[in-house]
Each structure stands twice: as C-alpha cells, then as structure tokens.
PDB file of C-alpha atoms in Angstrom:
ATOM      1  CA  MET A  74     -14.548 178.864 163.173  1.00  0.00           C
ATOM      2  CA  ALA A  75     -11.628 176.432 163.038  1.00  0.00           C
ATOM      3  CA  TYR A  76     -12.602 173.183 164.740  1.00  0.00           C
ATOM      4  CA  LEU A  77      -9.682 170.919 163.888  1.00  0.00           C
ATOM      5  CA  GLU A  78      -6.688 173.012 164.996  1.00  0.00           C
ATOM      6  CA  SER A  79      -6.564 171.358 168.426  1.00  0.00           C
ATOM      7  CA  LEU A  80      -5.733 168.006 166.779  1.00  0.00           C
ATOM      8  CA  ALA A  81      -2.423 169.223 165.318  1.00  0.00           C
ATOM      9  CA  PRO A  82      -0.438 169.143 168.609  1.00  0.00           C
ATOM     10  CA  LEU A  83      -1.593 165.544 169.125  1.00  0.00           C
ATOM     11  CA  GLY A  84       0.232 164.467 165.963  1.00  0.00           C
ATOM     12  CA  VAL A  85      -2.795 163.770 163.783  1.00  0.00           C
ATOM     13  CA  LYS A  86      -1.606 163.206 160.219  1.00  0.00           C
ATOM     14  CA  ARG A  87      -4.864 164.313 158.537  1.00  0.00           C
ATOM     15  CA  ALA A  88      -8.280 165.347 159.840  1.00  0.00           C
ATOM     16  CA  VAL A  89     -11.496 166.446 158.172  1.00  0.00           C
ATOM     17  CA  LEU A  90     -14.853 167.859 159.059  1.00  0.00           C
ATOM     18  CA  THR A  91     -17.358 166.934 156.389  1.00  0.00           C
ATOM     19  CA  GLY A  92     -21.054 166.817 155.784  1.00  0.00           C
ATOM     20  CA  LEU A  93     -22.846 163.592 154.969  1.00  0.00           C
ATOM     21  CA  ASP A  94     -22.454 164.581 151.315  1.00  0.00           C
ATOM     22  CA  GLY A  95     -18.689 163.995 151.628  1.00  0.00           C
ATOM     23  CA  LEU A  96     -17.685 167.572 150.827  1.00  0.00           C
ATOM     24  CA  VAL A  97     -14.849 169.002 152.919  1.00  0.00           C
ATOM     25  CA  ILE A  98     -15.882 171.744 155.332  1.00  0.00           C
ATOM     26  CA  GLU A  99     -12.521 171.967 157.097  1.00  0.00           C
ATOM     27  CA  ALA A 100      -9.266 170.046 156.777  1.00  0.00           C
ATOM     28  CA  LEU A 101      -6.029 169.679 158.715  1.00  0.00           C
ATOM     29  CA  GLY A 102      -2.738 168.117 157.710  1.00  0.00           C
ATOM     30  CA  ARG A 103      -1.053 167.055 154.516  1.00  0.00           C
ATOM     31  CA  GLY A 104      -0.192 163.946 152.605  1.00  0.00           C
ATOM     32  CA  THR A 105      -2.306 160.971 151.740  1.00  0.00           C
ATOM     33  CA  PRO A 106      -5.137 160.450 151.800  1.00  0.00           C
ATOM     34  CA  SER A 107      -6.180 163.835 150.517  1.00  0.00           C
ATOM     35  CA  ALA A 108      -8.811 165.655 152.533  1.00  0.00           C
ATOM     36  CA  GLU A 109     -11.272 165.211 149.674  1.00  0.00           C
ATOM     37  CA  VAL A 110     -10.764 161.435 149.509  1.00  0.00           C
ATOM     38  CA  LEU A 111     -10.974 161.043 153.291  1.00  0.00           C
ATOM     39  CA  ALA A 112     -14.171 163.105 153.501  1.00  0.00           C
ATOM     40  CA  ALA A 113     -15.866 161.265 150.636  1.00  0.00           C
ATOM     41  CA  GLU A 114     -14.930 157.830 151.962  1.00  0.00           C
ATOM     42  CA  LEU A 115     -16.022 158.609 155.531  1.00  0.00           C
ATOM     43  CA  ALA A 116     -19.400 159.791 154.257  1.00  0.00           C
ATOM     44  CA  SER A 117     -19.740 156.667 152.127  1.00  0.00           C
ATOM     45  CA  LEU A 118     -18.854 154.380 155.035  1.00  0.00           C
ATOM     46  CA  ALA A 119     -21.352 156.111 157.330  1.00  0.00           C
ATOM     47  CA  ARG A 120     -24.109 155.768 154.722  1.00  0.00           C
ATOM     48  CA  HIS A 121     -23.344 152.100 154.094  1.00  0.00           C
ATOM     49  CA  MET A 122     -23.208 151.228 157.804  1.00  0.00           C
ATOM     50  CA  ALA A 123     -26.554 152.920 158.544  1.00  0.00           C
ATOM     51  CA  PRO A 124     -28.737 149.863 157.692  1.00  0.00           C
ATOM     52  CA  LEU A 125     -26.701 147.630 160.014  1.00  0.00           C
ATOM     53  CA  ALA A 126     -26.857 150.207 162.802  1.00  0.00           C
ATOM     54  CA  GLU A 127     -30.626 150.487 162.346  1.00  0.00           C
ATOM     55  CA  ALA A 128     -30.947 146.701 162.492  1.00  0.00           C
ATOM     56  CA  LEU A 129     -29.072 146.865 165.805  1.00  0.00           C
ATOM     57  CA  GLY A 130     -31.551 149.440 167.070  1.00  0.00           C
ATOM     58  CA  GLY A 131     -29.470 152.585 166.742  1.00  0.00           C
ATOM     59  CA  GLU A 132     -27.484 154.803 164.445  1.00  0.00           C
ATOM     60  CA  VAL A 133     -23.825 155.093 163.498  1.00  0.00           C
ATOM     61  CA  ARG A 134     -22.106 157.283 166.079  1.00  0.00           C
ATOM     62  CA  ARG A 135     -18.436 156.290 165.894  1.00  0.00           C
ATOM     63  CA  PHE A 136     -16.264 153.942 163.857  1.00  0.00           C
ATOM     64  CA  THR A 137     -12.608 152.982 163.462  1.00  0.00           C
ATOM     65  CA  MET A 138     -10.624 151.482 160.633  1.00  0.00           C
ATOM     66  CA  ALA A 139      -7.035 150.271 160.818  1.00  0.00           C
ATOM     67  CA  THR A 140      -4.361 149.204 158.365  1.00  0.00           C
ATOM     68  CA  GLU A 141      -0.856 147.979 159.163  1.00  0.00           C
ATOM     69  CA  GLY A 142       0.444 151.480 159.799  1.00  0.00           C
ATOM     70  CA  LEU A 143      -2.494 153.874 160.090  1.00  0.00           C
ATOM     71  CA  GLU A 144      -5.817 154.187 161.872  1.00  0.00           C
ATOM     72  CA  VAL A 145      -8.868 156.282 161.102  1.00  0.00           C
ATOM     73  CA  LEU A 146     -11.080 157.421 163.963  1.00  0.00           C
ATOM     74  CA  ALA A 147     -14.452 158.854 162.956  1.00  0.00           C
ATOM     75  CA  LEU A 148     -17.439 160.356 164.753  1.00  0.00           C
ATOM     76  CA  LYS A 149     -20.847 161.180 163.327  1.00  0.00           C
ATOM     77  CA  VAL A 150     -22.449 164.262 164.847  1.00  0.00           C
ATOM     78  CA  GLY A 151     -25.864 165.022 163.393  1.00  0.00           C
ATOM     79  CA  ASP A 152     -25.263 165.855 159.733  1.00  0.00           C
ATOM     80  CA  TYR A 153     -21.470 166.067 160.173  1.00  0.00           C
ATOM     81  CA  LEU A 154     -18.580 163.637 160.289  1.00  0.00           C
ATOM     82  CA  LEU A 155     -15.244 164.172 162.005  1.00  0.00           C
ATOM     83  CA  GLY A 156     -12.376 161.961 160.940  1.00  0.00           C
ATOM     84  CA  ALA A 157      -8.729 161.751 161.968  1.00  0.00           C
ATOM     85  CA  VAL A 158      -5.894 159.709 160.462  1.00  0.00           C
ATOM     86  CA  LEU A 159      -3.148 158.747 162.883  1.00  0.00           C
ATOM     87  CA  GLU A 160      -0.147 156.493 162.858  1.00  0.00           C
ATOM     88  CA  ARG A 161      -0.506 153.235 164.774  1.00  0.00           C
ATOM     89  CA  GLY A 162       0.847 153.550 168.285  1.00  0.00           C
ATOM     90  CA  MET A 163      -0.183 157.179 168.756  1.00  0.00           C
ATOM     91  CA  ASP A 164      -2.329 158.192 171.724  1.00  0.00           C
ATOM     92  CA  ARG A 165      -5.728 157.063 170.404  1.00  0.00           C
ATOM     93  CA  LYS A 166      -7.409 157.880 173.683  1.00  0.00           C
ATOM     94  CA  ALA A 167      -6.297 161.528 173.669  1.00  0.00           C
ATOM     95  CA  ILE A 168      -7.201 161.936 170.004  1.00  0.00           C
ATOM     96  CA  GLY A 169     -10.590 160.284 170.539  1.00  0.00           C
ATOM     97  CA  GLN A 170     -11.278 162.563 173.502  1.00  0.00           C
ATOM     98  CA  GLU A 171     -10.397 165.624 171.444  1.00  0.00           C
ATOM     99  CA  LEU A 172     -12.675 164.466 168.614  1.00  0.00           C
ATOM    100  CA  SER A 173     -15.447 164.084 171.198  1.00  0.00           C
ATOM    101  CA  ARG A 174     -14.783 167.601 172.490  1.00  0.00           C
ATOM    102  CA  ILE A 175     -15.010 168.986 168.942  1.00  0.00           C
ATOM    103  CA  ALA A 176     -18.223 166.994 168.432  1.00  0.00           C
ATOM    104  CA  LEU A 177     -19.758 168.736 171.453  1.00  0.00           C
ATOM    105  CA  LYS A 178     -19.023 172.100 169.835  1.00  0.00           C
ATOM    106  CA  LEU A 179     -20.741 170.919 166.640  1.00  0.00           C
ATOM    107  CA  GLU A 180     -23.808 169.719 168.550  1.00  0.00           C
ATOM    108  CA  ASN A 181     -24.238 173.203 169.982  1.00  0.00           C
ATOM    109  CA  LEU A 182     -24.368 174.973 166.605  1.00  0.00           C
TER     110      LEU A 182
END
C-alpha cells in the first residue's frame, strides 16, 4: 500500500517511511537529501533522542528540524518513522495533519 502519495499535492519535496533500522520502506519525491540518507538520519535522530525523552517521562513521538530554507517534520509511530522535507513557508500545519493521518493508518496495521 502506498502511504505517502497524499503528501505530493501538498508540495512536499521528499518524504520517507522507514523502520527504526533506517531502511527505506517507501519514498516520495526527488532531489536531496536522498531517501536513503533521510531515512537513515531520521532513525539515528530518533534513537539518539530516546534517552532524553525517557528522562522526561515519555518517548519520542514527533520532532522538527529546520535550516535556512528547509524543514523536516518527523513522526514516530511504533517501529516506523514518517519524515517529510518541505521548503520554509509551506503549509506546515496541513503537512503535519497529513503525516498524522498516515500515522493513524500505520497504527492500525
């Protein structure tokens, strides 16, 4: 099943669905970063943030990273990560809501 297709009309530059191992399950978009790099880095970030989240009494559920021109929105859903790269100024709210909708589908697997 294709999970990420609904992000394309929102203008997402790149999106990935990955496991916690950082291997790409599904990818959308082209350009940099490659799907493989994005998936591996998201998995690494989630793993490295886990001790801090545990110290705060929870687990990593969502995180964002921004540079001058791009943002990465990421959600952790069980053993999966969803990540989307978007240009600054795009509709973050709509993209975040769509990532949440996709996450609900993943939870019901």
